[in-house]
Tab-separated table of C-alpha atoms in Angstrom:
chain	number	residue	atom	x	y	z
A	8	ASP	CA	110.262	112.248	134.561
A	9	THR	CA	109.933	112.155	130.798
A	10	ALA	CA	106.276	112.483	129.940
A	11	VAL	CA	103.377	114.275	128.391
A	12	SER	CA	101.719	116.408	131.014
A	13	GLN	CA	98.516	118.361	130.718
A	14	THR	CA	96.682	120.697	133.056
A	15	PRO	CA	94.195	120.930	134.546
A	16	LYS	CA	93.128	117.360	135.245
A	17	TYR	CA	89.527	118.405	135.886
A	18	LEU	CA	87.663	121.395	134.533
A	19	VAL	CA	84.077	122.180	135.512
A	20	THR	CA	82.537	125.264	133.964
A	21	GLN	CA	79.285	126.753	132.782
A	22	MET	CA	77.963	127.058	129.265
A	23	GLY	CA	79.224	130.099	127.443
A	24	ASN	CA	82.518	130.338	129.305
A	25	ASP	CA	85.970	130.250	127.710
A	26	LYS	CA	88.600	127.834	128.993
A	27	SER	CA	92.090	126.613	128.146
A	28	ILE	CA	93.938	123.331	128.545
A	29	LYS	CA	97.708	123.240	128.504
A	30	CYS	CA	100.006	120.447	127.357
A	31	GLU	CA	103.746	120.001	127.562
A	32	GLN	CA	105.994	117.138	126.518
A	33	ASN	CA	109.651	116.659	127.373
A	34	LEU	CA	110.171	113.657	125.100
A	35	GLY	CA	111.717	115.746	122.347
A	36	HIS	CA	108.946	114.783	119.918
A	37	ASP	CA	108.180	117.020	116.966
A	38	THR	CA	104.490	116.140	116.612
A	39	MET	CA	101.721	116.783	119.119
A	40	TYR	CA	98.002	116.072	119.049
A	41	TRP	CA	94.712	116.804	120.716
A	42	TYR	CA	92.177	113.984	120.910
A	43	LYS	CA	88.649	114.054	122.308
A	44	GLN	CA	87.209	110.999	124.038
A	45	ASP	CA	83.459	111.014	124.409
A	46	SER	CA	81.303	109.166	126.902
A	47	LYS	CA	81.392	106.045	124.720
A	48	LYS	CA	85.183	106.008	124.946
A	49	PHE	CA	85.668	106.818	121.265
A	50	LEU	CA	88.963	108.658	120.724
A	51	LYS	CA	88.677	111.202	117.938
A	52	ILE	CA	91.546	113.248	116.572
A	53	MET	CA	91.060	117.016	116.648
A	54	PHE	CA	94.330	118.741	115.807
A	55	SER	CA	97.971	118.026	115.185
A	56	TYR	CA	101.032	120.242	115.125
A	57	ASN	CA	104.416	119.351	113.763
A	58	ASN	CA	107.181	121.595	115.047
A	59	LYS	CA	104.719	124.442	115.691
A	60	GLU	CA	102.986	124.072	112.323
A	61	LEU	CA	99.326	122.973	112.130
A	62	ILE	CA	99.134	119.816	110.001
A	63	ILE	CA	95.769	118.347	110.958
A	64	ASN	CA	92.575	120.240	111.593
A	65	GLU	CA	89.660	117.865	111.683
A	66	THR	CA	86.050	118.952	111.464
A	67	VAL	CA	86.112	120.810	114.743
A	68	PRO	CA	84.018	123.908	115.521
A	69	ASN	CA	85.849	127.211	115.219
A	70	ARG	CA	85.294	127.683	118.938
A	71	PHE	CA	88.268	125.358	119.417
A	72	SER	CA	91.637	126.975	118.749
A	73	PRO	CA	94.935	125.215	119.280
A	74	LYS	CA	98.170	127.098	119.807
A	75	SER	CA	101.713	125.794	119.771
A	76	PRO	CA	104.250	128.349	121.058
A	77	ASP	CA	107.071	125.837	120.559
A	78	LYS	CA	107.342	122.176	119.660
A	79	ALA	CA	107.153	121.081	123.290
A	80	HIS	CA	103.852	122.816	124.017
A	81	LEU	CA	100.391	122.535	122.541
A	82	ASN	CA	97.502	124.344	124.188
A	83	LEU	CA	93.798	124.187	123.451
A	84	HIS	CA	91.492	127.142	123.940
A	85	ILE	CA	87.738	126.679	123.789
A	86	ASN	CA	85.351	129.606	123.429
A	87	SER	CA	81.654	129.708	124.269
A	88	LEU	CA	81.573	126.253	125.807
A	89	GLU	CA	78.574	124.054	125.067
A	90	LEU	CA	77.144	121.022	126.868
A	91	GLY	CA	78.338	118.786	124.043
A	92	ASP	CA	81.931	119.791	124.698
A	93	SER	CA	81.876	117.707	127.871
A	94	ALA	CA	84.436	114.948	127.336
A	95	VAL	CA	87.958	113.918	128.220
A	96	TYR	CA	90.586	115.706	126.164
A	97	PHE	CA	93.919	113.974	125.670
A	98	CYS	CA	97.135	115.524	124.542
A	99	ALA	CA	99.593	113.182	122.848
A	100	SER	CA	102.932	113.281	121.096
A	101	ARG	CA	104.969	110.994	118.890
A	102	GLU	CA	108.485	110.785	117.599
A	103	LEU	CA	108.132	109.705	113.973
A	104	ASN	CA	105.343	109.207	111.463
A	105	ASN	CA	105.099	105.474	112.175
A	106	SER	CA	105.577	105.729	115.933
A	107	PRO	CA	102.963	105.122	118.608
A	108	LEU	CA	101.395	107.981	120.523
A	109	HIS	CA	102.367	108.910	124.065
A	110	PHE	CA	99.359	110.256	125.935
A	111	GLY	CA	98.982	112.756	128.707
A	112	ASN	CA	96.731	111.931	131.649
A	113	GLY	CA	93.748	113.686	130.156
A	114	THR	CA	91.564	116.632	131.134
A	115	ARG	CA	87.997	115.835	132.068
A	116	LEU	CA	85.886	118.790	130.968
A	117	THR	CA	82.367	119.076	132.335
A	118	VAL	CA	80.132	121.832	131.008
A	119	THR	CA	77.006	122.534	133.052
B	22	GLN	CA	82.239	102.446	107.051
B	23	LYS	CA	84.305	103.233	110.108
B	24	GLU	CA	88.034	103.457	109.490
B	25	VAL	CA	88.983	101.105	112.330
B	26	GLU	CA	86.349	98.714	113.601
B	27	GLN	CA	86.265	96.646	116.757
B	28	ASN	CA	83.620	94.622	118.494
B	29	SER	CA	82.643	96.795	121.454
B	30	GLY	CA	82.036	93.756	123.661
B	31	PRO	CA	82.007	93.290	126.504
B	32	LEU	CA	84.169	90.218	126.152
B	33	SER	CA	84.175	88.096	129.262
B	34	VAL	CA	86.737	85.342	129.858
B	35	PRO	CA	87.648	83.314	132.947
B	36	GLU	CA	90.969	83.834	134.646
B	37	GLY	CA	93.718	81.825	132.952
B	38	ALA	CA	91.950	81.672	129.590
B	39	ILE	CA	93.027	83.229	126.290
B	40	ALA	CA	91.314	86.497	125.383
B	41	SER	CA	91.075	87.207	121.652
B	42	LEU	CA	90.466	90.763	120.469
B	43	ASN	CA	89.890	91.601	116.824
B	44	CYS	CA	90.079	94.680	114.652
B	45	THR	CA	89.636	95.522	110.968
B	46	TYR	CA	90.718	98.654	109.142
B	47	SER	CA	89.636	100.240	105.872
B	48	ASP	CA	92.731	102.186	104.742
B	49	ARG	CA	94.793	99.799	102.586
B	50	GLY	CA	97.752	102.166	102.824
B	51	SER	CA	98.035	101.803	106.598
B	52	GLN	CA	101.390	100.343	107.609
B	53	SER	CA	101.544	100.811	111.394
B	54	PHE	CA	99.184	99.295	113.922
B	55	PHE	CA	98.912	99.492	117.684
B	56	TRP	CA	97.045	98.045	120.611
B	57	TYR	CA	96.449	100.257	123.620
B	58	ARG	CA	94.963	99.336	126.975
B	59	GLN	CA	92.843	101.875	128.832
B	60	TYR	CA	91.707	101.460	132.400
B	61	SER	CA	88.658	103.419	133.521
B	62	GLY	CA	89.575	107.025	134.215
B	63	LYS	CA	93.098	106.610	132.868
B	64	SER	CA	94.883	107.418	129.639
B	65	PRO	CA	95.575	104.833	126.920
B	66	GLU	CA	98.854	102.973	127.333
B	67	LEU	CA	100.650	101.207	124.531
B	68	ILE	CA	100.759	97.416	124.708
B	69	MET	CA	101.944	96.373	121.261
B	70	SER	CA	103.082	97.833	117.955
B	71	ILE	CA	103.061	95.758	114.790
B	72	TYR	CA	104.209	96.752	111.329
B	73	SER	CA	104.696	93.485	109.381
B	74	ASN	CA	102.417	90.617	108.503
B	75	GLY	CA	102.505	87.753	110.951
B	76	ASP	CA	102.738	87.413	114.699
B	77	LYS	CA	104.592	89.469	117.251
B	78	GLU	CA	104.873	88.218	120.809
B	79	ASP	CA	105.654	90.147	123.984
B	80	GLY	CA	105.159	88.246	127.208
B	81	ARG	CA	101.532	87.184	127.481
B	82	PHE	CA	100.533	89.324	124.507
B	83	THR	CA	100.613	88.349	120.833
B	84	ALA	CA	99.633	90.744	118.076
B	85	GLN	CA	98.742	89.393	114.652
B	86	LEU	CA	98.587	91.363	111.415
B	87	ASN	CA	97.183	90.345	108.048
B	88	LYS	CA	97.394	93.254	105.616
B	89	ALA	CA	95.707	91.350	102.783
B	90	SER	CA	92.624	90.856	104.970
B	91	GLN	CA	93.070	94.251	106.685
B	92	TYR	CA	92.876	92.523	110.022
B	93	VAL	CA	94.700	92.971	113.307
B	94	SER	CA	94.228	90.922	116.434
B	95	LEU	CA	95.521	90.735	119.982
B	96	LEU	CA	95.734	87.557	122.013
B	97	ILE	CA	96.164	87.695	125.762
B	98	ARG	CA	97.286	84.386	127.239
B	99	ASP	CA	96.725	83.415	130.868
B	100	SER	CA	94.302	86.291	131.322
B	101	GLN	CA	94.343	87.961	134.732
B	102	PRO	CA	91.679	90.081	136.451
B	103	SER	CA	94.129	92.983	136.126
B	104	ASP	CA	93.767	92.672	132.328
B	105	SER	CA	90.164	93.882	132.649
B	106	ALA	CA	90.127	97.126	130.680
B	107	THR	CA	89.152	98.603	127.328
B	108	TYR	CA	91.477	97.634	124.489
B	109	LEU	CA	91.877	100.121	121.666
B	110	CYS	CA	93.060	99.160	118.203
B	111	ALA	CA	94.733	101.932	116.215
B	112	ALA	CA	96.157	102.391	112.738
B	113	ILE	CA	98.182	105.164	111.180
B	114	ASN	CA	96.611	106.351	107.956
B	115	THR	CA	98.174	106.629	104.514
B	116	GLY	CA	100.353	109.699	104.666
B	117	GLY	CA	101.330	108.936	108.210
B	118	PHE	CA	99.893	111.920	110.018
B	119	LYS	CA	96.844	110.500	111.741
B	120	THR	CA	96.455	107.689	114.242
B	121	ILE	CA	92.892	106.445	113.926
B	122	PHE	CA	91.338	104.535	116.807
B	123	GLY	CA	88.630	101.943	116.943
B	124	ALA	CA	85.821	102.312	119.464
B	125	GLY	CA	87.501	99.824	121.808
B	126	THR	CA	86.586	96.403	123.188
B	127	ARG	CA	85.799	96.052	126.882
B	128	LEU	CA	87.393	92.967	128.381
B	129	PHE	CA	86.350	91.435	131.686
B	130	VAL	CA	88.459	88.696	133.210
B	131	LYS	CA	86.554	86.815	135.898
B	132	ALA	CA	88.479	85.490	138.887
């Protein structure tokens, strides 16, 4: 199936831990994104990579570090997790600058 | 001022009625606009894209764009209970790199 897939689907961890979320797309898109959706359902852009190059870095704590080993993969590593990091994180990709986003299924992160 | 604004709702309509969802945006340079539907616990799925002023119809859905008023709307005709979801309005910013989302409008269609 052609899709954006991210793992894991659920992530429960304690404050202070470090965790990673992986994302892969087989749509052949050059641009990938990480979005955070909080409890009020607001989707906020975090990062974007275009063909492995970081092009958007919103006001996100340095504890969040994206990595794109190739244009089909975009991973998100989070250090020293805090309670406020609890949210659903969506990976997305798109073909062109005016194209819609294709979303992965999301990773629900719960920090206790 | 938020970049993309929507009434958070909830909007409640009876089955078979027309649901009207509205959105305004602040970036005059935005050229591409989208409506996504998101069911609880699921990812957003694209319903409509619109790039030119006027109406665009796809089945029961009609998107309307007025760039002069910086206004986008979505009409859902013959609303069904399965249309109950959160509807997200989105716009791509000037420069084309970011897709900015509104906070979403919750729609309930009563059987």
